[in-house]
CSV table of C-alpha atoms in Angstrom, one decimal:
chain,number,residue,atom,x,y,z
B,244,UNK,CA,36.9,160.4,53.5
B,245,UNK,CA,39.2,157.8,54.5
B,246,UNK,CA,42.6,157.7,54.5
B,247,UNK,CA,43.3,156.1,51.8
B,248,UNK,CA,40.8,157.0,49.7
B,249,UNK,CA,42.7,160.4,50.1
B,250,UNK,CA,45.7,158.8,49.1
B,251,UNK,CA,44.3,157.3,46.2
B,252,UNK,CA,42.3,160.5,45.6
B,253,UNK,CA,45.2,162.8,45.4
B,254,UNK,CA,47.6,159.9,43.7
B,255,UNK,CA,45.4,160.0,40.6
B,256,UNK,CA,45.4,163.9,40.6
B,257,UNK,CA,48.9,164.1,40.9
B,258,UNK,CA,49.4,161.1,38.1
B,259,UNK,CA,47.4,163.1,35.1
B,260,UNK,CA,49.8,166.4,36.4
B,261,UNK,CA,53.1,164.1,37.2
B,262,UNK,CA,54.5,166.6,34.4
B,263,UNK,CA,54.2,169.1,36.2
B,264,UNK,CA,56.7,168.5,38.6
B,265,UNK,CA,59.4,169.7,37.0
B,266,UNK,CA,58.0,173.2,36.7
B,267,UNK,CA,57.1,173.1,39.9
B,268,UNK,CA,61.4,172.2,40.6
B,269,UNK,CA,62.3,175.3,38.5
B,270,UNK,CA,60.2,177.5,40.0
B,271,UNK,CA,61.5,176.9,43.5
B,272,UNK,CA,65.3,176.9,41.8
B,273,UNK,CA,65.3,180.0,40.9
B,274,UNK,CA,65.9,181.8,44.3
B,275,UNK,CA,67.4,178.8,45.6
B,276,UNK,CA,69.7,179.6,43.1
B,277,UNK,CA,69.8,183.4,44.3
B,278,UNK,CA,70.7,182.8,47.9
B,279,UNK,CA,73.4,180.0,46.9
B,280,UNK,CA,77.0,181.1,46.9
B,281,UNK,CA,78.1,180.1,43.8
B,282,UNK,CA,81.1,181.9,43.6
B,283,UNK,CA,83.8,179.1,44.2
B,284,UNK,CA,82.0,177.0,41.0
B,285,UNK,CA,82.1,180.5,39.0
B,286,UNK,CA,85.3,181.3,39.2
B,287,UNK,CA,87.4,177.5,39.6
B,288,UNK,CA,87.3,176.2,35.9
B,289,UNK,CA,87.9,173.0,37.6
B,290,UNK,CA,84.9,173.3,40.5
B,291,UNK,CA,82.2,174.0,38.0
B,292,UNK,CA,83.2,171.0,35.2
B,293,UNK,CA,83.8,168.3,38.6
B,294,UNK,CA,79.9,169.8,40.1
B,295,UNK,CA,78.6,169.8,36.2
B,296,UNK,CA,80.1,166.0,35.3
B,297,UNK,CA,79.2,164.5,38.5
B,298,UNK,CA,75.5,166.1,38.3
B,299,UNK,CA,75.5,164.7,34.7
B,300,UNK,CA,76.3,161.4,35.8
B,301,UNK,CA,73.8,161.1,38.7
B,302,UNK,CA,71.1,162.2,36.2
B,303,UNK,CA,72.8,159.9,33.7
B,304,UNK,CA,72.0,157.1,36.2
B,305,UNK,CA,68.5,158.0,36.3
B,306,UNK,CA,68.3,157.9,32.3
B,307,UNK,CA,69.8,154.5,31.8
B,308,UNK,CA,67.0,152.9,34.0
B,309,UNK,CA,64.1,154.7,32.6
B,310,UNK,CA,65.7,153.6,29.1
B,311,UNK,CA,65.5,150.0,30.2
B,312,UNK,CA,62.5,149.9,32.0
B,313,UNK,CA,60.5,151.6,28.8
B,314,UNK,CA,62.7,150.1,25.7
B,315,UNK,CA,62.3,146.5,27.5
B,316,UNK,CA,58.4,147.1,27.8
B,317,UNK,CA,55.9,144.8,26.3
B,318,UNK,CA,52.7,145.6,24.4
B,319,UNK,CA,49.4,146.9,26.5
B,320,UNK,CA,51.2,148.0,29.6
B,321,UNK,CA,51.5,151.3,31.2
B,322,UNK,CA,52.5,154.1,29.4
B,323,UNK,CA,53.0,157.9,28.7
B,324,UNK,CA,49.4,158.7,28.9
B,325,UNK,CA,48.1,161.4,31.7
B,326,UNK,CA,44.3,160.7,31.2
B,327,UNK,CA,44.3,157.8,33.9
B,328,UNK,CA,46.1,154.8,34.8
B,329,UNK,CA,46.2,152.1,31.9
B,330,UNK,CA,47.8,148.8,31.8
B,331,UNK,CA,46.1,145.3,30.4
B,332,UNK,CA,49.5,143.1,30.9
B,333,UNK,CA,51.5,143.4,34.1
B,334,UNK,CA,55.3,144.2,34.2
B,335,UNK,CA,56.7,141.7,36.6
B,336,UNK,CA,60.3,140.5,34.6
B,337,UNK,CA,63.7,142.2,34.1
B,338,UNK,CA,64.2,145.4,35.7
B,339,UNK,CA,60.5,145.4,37.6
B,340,UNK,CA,61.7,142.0,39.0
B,341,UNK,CA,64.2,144.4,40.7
B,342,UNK,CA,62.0,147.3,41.7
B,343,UNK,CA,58.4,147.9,41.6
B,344,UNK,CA,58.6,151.6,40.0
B,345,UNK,CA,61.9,151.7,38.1
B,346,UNK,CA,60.3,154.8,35.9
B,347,UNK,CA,59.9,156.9,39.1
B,348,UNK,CA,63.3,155.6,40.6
B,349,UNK,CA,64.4,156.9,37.3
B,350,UNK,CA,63.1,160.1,37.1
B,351,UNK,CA,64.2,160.6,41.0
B,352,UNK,CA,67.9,160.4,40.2
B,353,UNK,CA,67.5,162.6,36.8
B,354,UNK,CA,65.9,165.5,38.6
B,355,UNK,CA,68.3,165.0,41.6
B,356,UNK,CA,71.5,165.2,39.6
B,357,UNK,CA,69.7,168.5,38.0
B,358,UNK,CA,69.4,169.8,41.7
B,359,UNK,CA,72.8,169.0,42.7
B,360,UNK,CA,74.6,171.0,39.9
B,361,UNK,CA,72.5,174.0,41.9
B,362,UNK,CA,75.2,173.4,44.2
B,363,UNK,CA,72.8,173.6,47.8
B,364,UNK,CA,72.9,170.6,50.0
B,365,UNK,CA,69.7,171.7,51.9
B,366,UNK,CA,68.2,172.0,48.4
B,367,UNK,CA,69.3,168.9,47.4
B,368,UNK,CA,67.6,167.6,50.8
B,369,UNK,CA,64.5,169.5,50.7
B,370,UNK,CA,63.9,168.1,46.6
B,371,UNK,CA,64.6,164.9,47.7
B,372,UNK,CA,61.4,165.0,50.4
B,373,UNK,CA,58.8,167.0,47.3
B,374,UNK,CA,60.2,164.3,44.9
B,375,UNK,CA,59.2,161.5,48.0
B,376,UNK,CA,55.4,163.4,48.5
B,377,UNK,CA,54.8,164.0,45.1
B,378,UNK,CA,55.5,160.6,43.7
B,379,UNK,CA,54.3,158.2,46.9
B,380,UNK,CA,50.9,159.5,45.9
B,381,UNK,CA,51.2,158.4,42.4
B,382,UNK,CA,52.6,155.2,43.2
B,383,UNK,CA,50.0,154.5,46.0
B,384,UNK,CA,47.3,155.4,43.6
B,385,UNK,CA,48.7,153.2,40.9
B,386,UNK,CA,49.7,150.1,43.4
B,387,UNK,CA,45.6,150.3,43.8
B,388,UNK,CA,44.8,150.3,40.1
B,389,UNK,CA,47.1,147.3,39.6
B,390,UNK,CA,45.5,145.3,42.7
B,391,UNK,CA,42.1,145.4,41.1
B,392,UNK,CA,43.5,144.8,37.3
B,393,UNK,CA,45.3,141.7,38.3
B,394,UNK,CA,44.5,140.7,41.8
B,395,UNK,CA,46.7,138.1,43.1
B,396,UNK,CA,49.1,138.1,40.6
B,397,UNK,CA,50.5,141.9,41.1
B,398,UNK,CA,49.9,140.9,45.3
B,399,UNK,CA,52.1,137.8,44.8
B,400,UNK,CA,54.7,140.3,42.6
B,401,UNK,CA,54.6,143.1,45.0
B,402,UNK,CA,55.3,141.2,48.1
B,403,UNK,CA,58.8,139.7,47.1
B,404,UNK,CA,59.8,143.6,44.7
B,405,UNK,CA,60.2,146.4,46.6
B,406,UNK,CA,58.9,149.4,45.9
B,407,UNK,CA,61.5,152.2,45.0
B,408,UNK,CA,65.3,150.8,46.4
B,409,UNK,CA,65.6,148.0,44.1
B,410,UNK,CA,66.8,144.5,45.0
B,411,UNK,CA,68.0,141.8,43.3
B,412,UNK,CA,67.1,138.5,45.3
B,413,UNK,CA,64.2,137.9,42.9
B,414,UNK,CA,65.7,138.7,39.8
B,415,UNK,CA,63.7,137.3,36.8
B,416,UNK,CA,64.9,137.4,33.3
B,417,UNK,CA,62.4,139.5,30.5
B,418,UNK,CA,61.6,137.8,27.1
B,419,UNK,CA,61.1,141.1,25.9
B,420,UNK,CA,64.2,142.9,23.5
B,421,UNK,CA,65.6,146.4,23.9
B,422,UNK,CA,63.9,148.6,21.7
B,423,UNK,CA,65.5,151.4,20.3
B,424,UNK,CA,62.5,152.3,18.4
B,425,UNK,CA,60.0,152.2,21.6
B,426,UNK,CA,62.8,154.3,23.5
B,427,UNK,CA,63.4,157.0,21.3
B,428,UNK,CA,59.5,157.4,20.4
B,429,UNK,CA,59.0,157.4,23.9
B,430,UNK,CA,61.8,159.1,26.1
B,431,UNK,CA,62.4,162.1,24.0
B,432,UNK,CA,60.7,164.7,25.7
B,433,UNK,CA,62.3,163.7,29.0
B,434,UNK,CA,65.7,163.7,27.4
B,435,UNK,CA,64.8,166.9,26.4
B,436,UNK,CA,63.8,168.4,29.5
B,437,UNK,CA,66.8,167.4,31.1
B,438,UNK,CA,68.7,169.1,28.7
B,439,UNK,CA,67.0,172.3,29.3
B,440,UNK,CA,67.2,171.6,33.3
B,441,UNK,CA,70.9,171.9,33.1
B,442,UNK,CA,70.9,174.6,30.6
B,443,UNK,CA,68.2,176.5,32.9
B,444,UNK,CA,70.5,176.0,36.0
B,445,UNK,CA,73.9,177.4,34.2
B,446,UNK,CA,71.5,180.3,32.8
B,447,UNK,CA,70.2,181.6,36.6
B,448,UNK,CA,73.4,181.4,38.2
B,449,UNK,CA,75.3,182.9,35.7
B,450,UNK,CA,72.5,185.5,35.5
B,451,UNK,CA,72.8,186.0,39.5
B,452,UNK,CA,76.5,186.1,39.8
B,453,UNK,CA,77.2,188.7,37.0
B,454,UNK,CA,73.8,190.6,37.0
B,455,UNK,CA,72.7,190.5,33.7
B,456,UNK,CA,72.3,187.2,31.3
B,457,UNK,CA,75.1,185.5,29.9
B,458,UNK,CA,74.4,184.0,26.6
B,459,UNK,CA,77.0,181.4,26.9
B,460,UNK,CA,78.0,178.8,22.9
B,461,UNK,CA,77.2,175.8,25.4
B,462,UNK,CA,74.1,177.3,26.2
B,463,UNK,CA,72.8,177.6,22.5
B,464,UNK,CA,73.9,174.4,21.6
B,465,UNK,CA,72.5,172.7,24.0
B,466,UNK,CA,68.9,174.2,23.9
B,467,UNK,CA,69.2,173.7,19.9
B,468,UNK,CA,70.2,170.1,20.3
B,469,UNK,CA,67.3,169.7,22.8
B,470,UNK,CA,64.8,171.1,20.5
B,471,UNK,CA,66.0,169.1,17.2
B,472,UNK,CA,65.9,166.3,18.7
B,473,UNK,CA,62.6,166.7,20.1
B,474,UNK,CA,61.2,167.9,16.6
B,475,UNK,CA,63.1,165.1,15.0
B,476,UNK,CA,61.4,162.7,16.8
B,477,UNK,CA,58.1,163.8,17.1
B,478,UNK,CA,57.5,164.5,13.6
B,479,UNK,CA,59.0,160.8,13.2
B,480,UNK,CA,56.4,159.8,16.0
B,481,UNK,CA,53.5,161.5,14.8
B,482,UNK,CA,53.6,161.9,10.9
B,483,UNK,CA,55.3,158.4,9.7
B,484,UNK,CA,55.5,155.0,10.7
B,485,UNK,CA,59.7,154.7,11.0
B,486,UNK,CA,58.9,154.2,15.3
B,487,UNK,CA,55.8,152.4,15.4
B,488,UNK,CA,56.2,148.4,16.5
B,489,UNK,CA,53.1,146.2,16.5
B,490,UNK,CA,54.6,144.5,19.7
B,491,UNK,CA,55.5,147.7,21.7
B,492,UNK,CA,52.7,150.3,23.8
């Protein structure tokens, strides 16, 4: 098999189990999080809130572009779905006249701020290299998809946007309004899951340092906000009509 049929192979594998990756980041936490000294954080009130706030942030960062680059979205283009790529219009204005993949970008600097309240600069730096294997696939695989949708049009597109480190020489103004609706049917369950990331984090390393769990108020809150907000909004989604736009995917 050719090279890049491999590529495109394992891209569309890896795009219908993208989900996945975040599992996969936990799973390898936990005895990152074991063999991390994390006694300085755990016992300097002021340590732990600067690593939490600035790992919020970073993550925060990540959030605000995904929440642009899906509430400024226009009708028929890619989407949520994990079955296979999908797009009949091409995203080419606002902040995909700036990157190619501003979803991915976005999702890069969510789960990096998650690694970074770890608190394990080799973690941080060996995430950072799964994040680029896992997701060049996917966007190798869907950079094929979108040559053969549109041809000449996503080749004129992808030769002046670069692919992941945005730029903003070729900057092109989007007809399309911020949604609120489209966002919040659509970005819940990542919201969600970053929530939990944190919350998952704080759990393990207070678990480690004190050797048994430590049911902490923030903890609870913060897993029941999570969870109501996801219920909220997917009953909102699923059972009435308060979300749905005609205009929006």
């Amino acid at each position: 098999m050719a090279l890049r049929h491999s590529f495109e192979k394992t891209g569309n594998f890896l795009f219908k189990h993208r989900g996945q990756f975040p599992l996969i980041l936990f799973a390898i936490a936990v005895p990152v999080i074991f063999f991390t000294s994390n006694e300085f954080f755990l016992t300097s009130k002021t340590a732990y809130w600067s690593l939490l706030i600035s790992s919020v942030c970073i993550s925060l960062i990540g959030q605000i572009v995904r929440s642009v680059a899906i509430a400024k979205s226009a009708k028929q283009t890619s989407g949520r779905n994990t079955w296979g790529h999908e797009a009949k219009a091409l995203n080419s204005t606002g902040i995909y006249s700036l990157v190619r993949h501003p979803l991915y970008l976005g999702n890069f600097f969510i789960w990096i701020g998650i690694v970074c309240f770890i608190g394990n600069p080799w973690f941080i730096a060996i995430a950072t290299l799964l994040f680029w294997l896992y997701y060049e696939r996917i966007m190798y695989s869907e950079e094929v998809f979108l040559e053969k949708e549109f041809g000449e049009e996503y080749i004129n597109w992808s030769l002046k946007t670069p692919a992941f480190i945005p730029s903003g020489k070729n900057y092109k103004k989007s007809n399309v309004s911020f949604s609120v609706k489209t966002l919040l049917r659509r970005e819940y369950p990542g919201i969600s899951a970053a929530i939990i990331g944190f919350i998952f984090v704080d759990f393990v390393r207070n678990w480690v340092f004190f050797g048994e769990p430590q049911w902490l108020i923030n903890h609870g809150v913060g897993l029941l906000s999570a969870l109501l907000i996801s219920f909220i909004l997917r009953t909102l989604k699923h059972h009435t009509g308060i979300l749905s736009e005609d205009d929006r995917s």
